[in-house]
Coordinates of C-alpha atoms in Angstrom, one line a residue:
M1 CA -14.5 -29.3 -2.3
F2 CA -13.5 -25.7 -1.9
R3 CA -17.0 -24.7 -0.8
E4 CA -17.0 -27.3 1.9
N5 CA -13.4 -27.2 3.1
A6 CA -12.8 -23.5 3.0
F7 CA -15.7 -21.1 2.1
N8 CA -18.4 -22.6 4.3
S9 CA -16.1 -23.6 7.1
G10 CA -14.2 -20.3 7.1
N11 CA -10.7 -21.7 6.5
P12 CA -8.0 -20.1 4.4
F13 CA -7.1 -22.0 1.2
H14 CA -3.9 -21.7 -0.9
F15 CA -4.4 -22.3 -4.6
R16 CA -1.0 -23.1 -6.1
N17 CA -0.2 -22.3 -9.7
V18 CA -0.3 -25.7 -11.5
S19 CA 1.1 -24.3 -14.8
K20 CA 4.5 -25.6 -15.9
D21 CA 5.5 -22.0 -16.7
G22 CA 5.7 -20.0 -13.4
D23 CA 4.9 -16.8 -15.3
K24 CA 1.6 -18.0 -16.6
S25 CA -1.8 -18.1 -14.9
D26 CA -5.4 -18.2 -15.9
L27 CA -5.7 -14.4 -15.7
P28 CA -4.6 -12.7 -19.0
A29 CA -3.0 -9.8 -17.1
A30 CA -0.4 -12.1 -15.6
S31 CA 1.2 -12.7 -19.0
K32 CA 0.2 -9.5 -20.8
W33 CA 1.0 -6.8 -18.3
F34 CA 4.5 -7.8 -17.2
E35 CA 7.8 -8.5 -19.0
N36 CA 10.2 -10.8 -17.3
I37 CA 13.7 -9.2 -17.5
S38 CA 15.6 -11.7 -15.3
D39 CA 19.1 -12.5 -16.4
K40 CA 21.0 -15.7 -15.8
I41 CA 22.5 -14.5 -12.5
S42 CA 19.2 -13.3 -11.0
S43 CA 18.1 -15.4 -8.0
V44 CA 14.5 -14.4 -8.4
P45 CA 12.3 -13.4 -11.4
L46 CA 12.4 -9.7 -12.2
Y47 CA 9.6 -7.9 -14.0
T48 CA 8.9 -4.6 -15.6
L49 CA 5.8 -3.1 -17.3
S50 CA 5.0 -4.7 -20.7
T51 CA 4.2 -2.9 -23.9
T52 CA 0.5 -3.6 -23.1
L53 CA 0.6 -1.4 -20.0
A54 CA 2.9 1.0 -21.8
Q55 CA -0.1 2.1 -23.9
Y56 CA -1.7 3.5 -20.7
L57 CA 1.2 5.4 -19.2
D58 CA -0.9 8.6 -18.9
W59 CA -3.8 6.8 -17.1
P60 CA -4.2 8.2 -13.6
F61 CA -3.9 5.9 -10.5
P62 CA -3.9 6.4 -6.7
F63 CA -0.4 6.1 -5.4
E64 CA 1.1 5.7 -2.0
L65 CA 4.6 7.0 -1.4
V66 CA 6.7 5.8 1.6
S67 CA 9.9 7.5 2.7
K68 CA 11.9 6.1 5.6
P69 CA 12.4 8.7 8.3
S70 CA 15.9 7.5 9.0
E71 CA 17.2 8.1 5.5
Q72 CA 19.8 10.9 5.4
N73 CA 19.1 11.5 1.7
P74 CA 15.5 10.3 1.2
S75 CA 15.0 8.2 -1.9
L76 CA 12.0 10.4 -2.9
V77 CA 14.3 13.4 -3.1
A78 CA 16.9 11.5 -5.1
F79 CA 14.2 10.3 -7.4
R80 CA 13.1 13.9 -8.0
D81 CA 16.7 15.0 -8.7
W82 CA 17.1 12.1 -11.2
L83 CA 13.9 13.2 -13.0
L84 CA 15.3 16.7 -13.3
Q85 CA 18.5 15.6 -15.0
T86 CA 16.6 15.9 -18.3
Q87 CA 14.4 18.6 -19.8
D88 CA 11.7 16.1 -20.7
V89 CA 8.3 17.7 -20.2
T90 CA 6.7 14.6 -18.8
N91 CA 9.5 14.3 -16.2
Q92 CA 8.9 17.9 -15.2
M93 CA 5.2 17.1 -14.7
L94 CA 6.0 14.2 -12.5
V95 CA 8.2 16.4 -10.4
E96 CA 5.4 18.8 -9.9
I97 CA 3.2 15.9 -8.7
L98 CA 5.9 14.7 -6.2
Q99 CA 6.9 18.1 -4.9
P100 CA 4.1 18.6 -2.3
A101 CA 5.1 15.3 -0.7
I102 CA 8.8 16.1 -0.8
S103 CA 8.1 19.5 0.9
E104 CA 6.7 17.8 3.9
L105 CA 9.8 15.6 4.5
P106 CA 11.0 14.6 7.1
D107 CA 7.9 15.5 9.2
R108 CA 5.9 12.9 7.3
S109 CA 6.8 9.5 5.8
F110 CA 3.6 8.4 4.1
F111 CA 1.8 10.2 1.3
Q112 CA -1.2 9.6 -1.1
L113 CA -1.6 11.2 -4.5
Y114 CA -2.9 10.7 -8.0
A115 CA -0.4 10.3 -10.8
P116 CA -0.2 8.7 -14.2
L117 CA 1.1 5.2 -14.5
R118 CA 4.2 6.8 -16.1
L119 CA 5.4 7.6 -12.5
L120 CA 5.7 3.9 -11.7
K121 CA 7.6 3.2 -15.0
K122 CA 10.1 6.0 -14.1
A123 CA 10.4 4.7 -10.5
L124 CA 11.3 1.3 -11.8
E125 CA 14.0 2.8 -14.1
F126 CA 15.3 4.9 -11.2
N127 CA 15.4 1.9 -8.9
Q128 CA 17.6 0.0 -11.3
T129 CA 20.2 2.8 -10.8
T130 CA 19.9 2.5 -7.0
I131 CA 20.6 -1.2 -7.2
E132 CA 23.7 -0.6 -9.2
N133 CA 24.8 2.1 -6.7
D134 CA 23.6 0.3 -3.5
D135 CA 21.2 3.1 -2.7
A136 CA 17.7 2.9 -1.3
P137 CA 14.9 2.4 -3.9
V138 CA 11.9 4.8 -4.2
L139 CA 8.8 3.2 -2.8
L140 CA 5.6 3.7 -4.8
Y141 CA 2.5 1.6 -4.5
I142 CA -0.8 1.6 -6.5
A143 CA -2.7 0.2 -3.5
Q144 CA -6.4 -0.8 -3.5
S145 CA -7.1 0.7 -6.9
S146 CA -10.5 -0.4 -8.1
L147 CA -10.7 -2.6 -11.2
T148 CA -13.6 -0.5 -12.4
D149 CA -11.4 2.5 -12.7
L150 CA -9.1 0.7 -15.2
P151 CA -9.4 1.3 -19.0
P152 CA -11.9 -1.2 -20.4
A153 CA -9.2 -3.2 -22.2
L154 CA -7.3 -3.8 -19.0
Q155 CA -10.4 -4.7 -17.1
E156 CA -10.9 -7.5 -19.7
D157 CA -7.5 -8.9 -18.7
L158 CA -8.8 -9.4 -15.1
P159 CA -12.0 -11.4 -15.5
T160 CA -13.8 -12.3 -12.3
P161 CA -12.6 -15.9 -11.4
H162 CA -15.2 -18.7 -11.5
L163 CA -14.7 -19.3 -7.8
V164 CA -15.7 -15.8 -6.9
Q165 CA -18.8 -16.0 -9.1
H166 CA -20.0 -19.4 -7.8
A167 CA -18.7 -20.1 -4.3
G168 CA -21.1 -17.8 -2.6
K169 CA -24.0 -15.7 -3.8
G170 CA -22.0 -14.4 -6.8
D171 CA -22.0 -10.9 -5.3
V172 CA -18.6 -9.2 -5.9
Y173 CA -18.4 -6.5 -3.3
S174 CA -15.3 -4.8 -4.7
S175 CA -12.0 -5.6 -6.4
S176 CA -8.6 -4.0 -6.6
I177 CA -5.2 -4.1 -8.1
W178 CA -2.0 -3.7 -6.1
L179 CA 1.0 -2.7 -8.2
G180 CA 4.3 -1.1 -7.0
T181 CA 8.0 -1.2 -6.3
E182 CA 9.3 -3.6 -3.7
P183 CA 9.2 -3.7 -0.7
T184 CA 5.4 -3.4 -0.6
Y185 CA 3.6 -3.7 2.7
T186 CA 0.1 -3.8 4.2
P187 CA -0.3 -3.8 8.0
I188 CA -2.5 -6.4 9.8
H189 CA -6.2 -5.9 9.3
R190 CA -9.4 -7.8 8.6
D191 CA -11.9 -7.7 5.7
P192 CA -15.7 -7.4 6.1
N193 CA -16.1 -9.9 3.3
P194 CA -14.4 -13.1 2.0
N195 CA -11.3 -12.2 -0.1
L196 CA -9.6 -14.0 -3.0
F197 CA -6.1 -12.6 -3.4
Y198 CA -4.2 -13.4 -6.6
Q199 CA -0.5 -12.9 -7.2
L200 CA 0.3 -11.6 -10.7
C201 CA 4.1 -11.1 -10.7
S202 CA 6.9 -11.5 -8.2
H203 CA 6.2 -13.0 -4.7
K204 CA 4.3 -11.8 -1.7
I205 CA 4.3 -13.3 1.9
M206 CA 1.0 -13.2 3.8
R207 CA 0.6 -13.9 7.4
L208 CA -2.8 -14.7 8.8
L209 CA -4.4 -15.1 12.2
P210 CA -7.8 -16.6 13.2
P211 CA -10.4 -14.0 14.2
T212 CA -10.2 -14.4 17.9
I213 CA -6.4 -14.4 18.1
G214 CA -6.2 -11.5 15.7
D215 CA -8.8 -9.5 17.7
R216 CA -6.6 -9.9 20.8
V217 CA -3.4 -9.0 19.0
Y218 CA -4.9 -5.9 17.4
F219 CA -6.4 -4.5 20.5
E220 CA -3.2 -5.2 22.4
V221 CA -1.5 -2.9 19.9
Q222 CA -4.1 -0.2 20.3
A223 CA -3.7 -0.4 24.0
K224 CA 0.1 -0.2 23.7
I225 CA 0.0 3.0 21.6
R226 CA -3.0 4.4 23.5
Q227 CA -5.3 5.0 20.5
H228 CA -8.3 3.5 18.7
G229 CA -7.6 2.5 15.1
N230 CA -9.8 1.2 12.4
S231 CA -9.0 -2.5 11.5
R232 CA -11.1 -2.5 8.3
I233 CA -9.8 0.6 6.5
R234 CA -6.3 1.3 5.1
T235 CA -5.8 4.5 7.1
T236 CA -2.9 6.9 7.1
E237 CA -2.4 6.2 10.8
M238 CA -1.6 2.5 10.2
M239 CA 0.8 3.3 7.4
E240 CA 3.1 5.6 9.3
G241 CA 4.3 6.5 12.8
K242 CA 3.9 4.5 16.0
E243 CA 0.9 2.6 14.7
R244 CA 2.7 1.3 11.7
V245 CA 5.7 0.2 13.8
A246 CA 3.5 -1.5 16.4
L247 CA 1.3 -3.3 13.9
H248 CA 4.4 -4.6 12.1
E249 CA 6.0 -5.9 15.2
A250 CA 2.8 -7.5 16.3
I251 CA 2.6 -9.8 13.2
W252 CA 6.2 -10.0 11.9
A253 CA 8.2 -10.0 15.1
N254 CA 6.0 -11.6 17.7
E255 CA 7.0 -15.1 18.8
K256 CA 4.0 -15.3 21.2
I257 CA 1.6 -15.9 18.3
S258 CA 3.7 -18.4 16.3
D259 CA 1.5 -21.3 17.2
H260 CA -1.5 -19.6 15.7
L261 CA 0.1 -18.0 12.7
L262 CA -0.4 -19.1 9.2
E263 CA 2.3 -18.0 6.6
V264 CA 1.8 -18.3 2.9
D265 CA 4.3 -17.6 0.1
L266 CA 2.4 -16.5 -2.9
A267 CA 4.2 -17.1 -6.2
P268 CA 3.0 -15.8 -9.6
G269 CA -0.2 -17.5 -10.5
D270 CA -1.0 -18.4 -6.8
A271 CA -4.1 -17.4 -5.1
L272 CA -5.2 -17.3 -1.5
F273 CA -8.7 -17.4 -0.1
I274 CA -9.0 -15.3 3.0
P275 CA -12.2 -15.9 5.0
K276 CA -14.2 -13.1 6.4
G277 CA -12.8 -11.9 9.7
W278 CA -9.4 -13.5 9.4
W279 CA -6.6 -11.0 10.2
H280 CA -3.8 -10.7 7.7
S281 CA -0.7 -8.7 6.8
V282 CA 1.0 -8.7 3.4
K283 CA 4.5 -7.8 2.3
S284 CA 6.6 -8.5 -0.8
K285 CA 9.1 -11.2 -0.4
N286 CA 11.9 -9.1 -2.0
S287 CA 13.0 -5.5 -1.3
M288 CA 15.2 -4.3 -4.1
G289 CA 12.8 -1.9 -5.8
H290 CA 11.5 -4.2 -8.4
L291 CA 7.9 -4.6 -9.7
N292 CA 5.3 -6.5 -7.7
G293 CA 1.7 -7.0 -8.8
S294 CA -1.5 -8.5 -7.3
V295 CA -5.2 -8.4 -7.7
N296 CA -8.0 -9.3 -5.3
W297 CA -11.8 -9.7 -5.2
W298 CA -14.0 -9.2 -2.1
F299 CA -17.2 -11.2 -2.5
R300 CA -20.2 -12.7 -0.8

């Protein structure tokens, strides 16, 4: 049914989590990697890193850091100062990793660096204090980190889904995890291969456009900002400055495309099949600095 109605015909397909427990899925990582820390007054489920992931706090990951140019006291600076409140050696190490990015504020707002998973754990702890004080959270995102770079034990928690192995040729082009503090965001782009996107914890909203409509929207953006971008690679240009703003407006604040737009709310355990060539943009549903996690497979 999926092969006929979605894969072969090139139509998106939303797989809803059929488990009675919204925190469970058929991927072990969904239940092993995250701890639900919601209280009775929380309107949405809240997560933190589990003891399983805590075993790998020193494992390096590629991080993206985002700082809003309009912030008077950038959250990244506040995060550094918070880390320096103790004499902990690991905190000092994290500050050294962050400092090159901080030194370029406010001229830049998007940075890429390698850091241990511990950085994300500390960011989640820091963000809890920002919620209490009504301050801006620090935005860290492990974006498009290859599953093959994970420790072997964690790779076993993300087995390739049956659909990916059998819908097409069984050729997995690439796979990635996406793990960070909310709000997370990926601008509109298209993939060179079919994509199965799986939500592990918290919610994400994805907006999609058919290939021809997306082509038009993207090139209108490029004409507007007078530059030539790359729609298939997560570039620095699309993540900051005028291109980031224009791409966001084109998909999230553009009433002209409402008739063609498909919006999907992905809950924990949900998956979305994105056909080759379909344009899509992704953002977390929430924005209070909590944990959000996803995984995807590009396949043929």
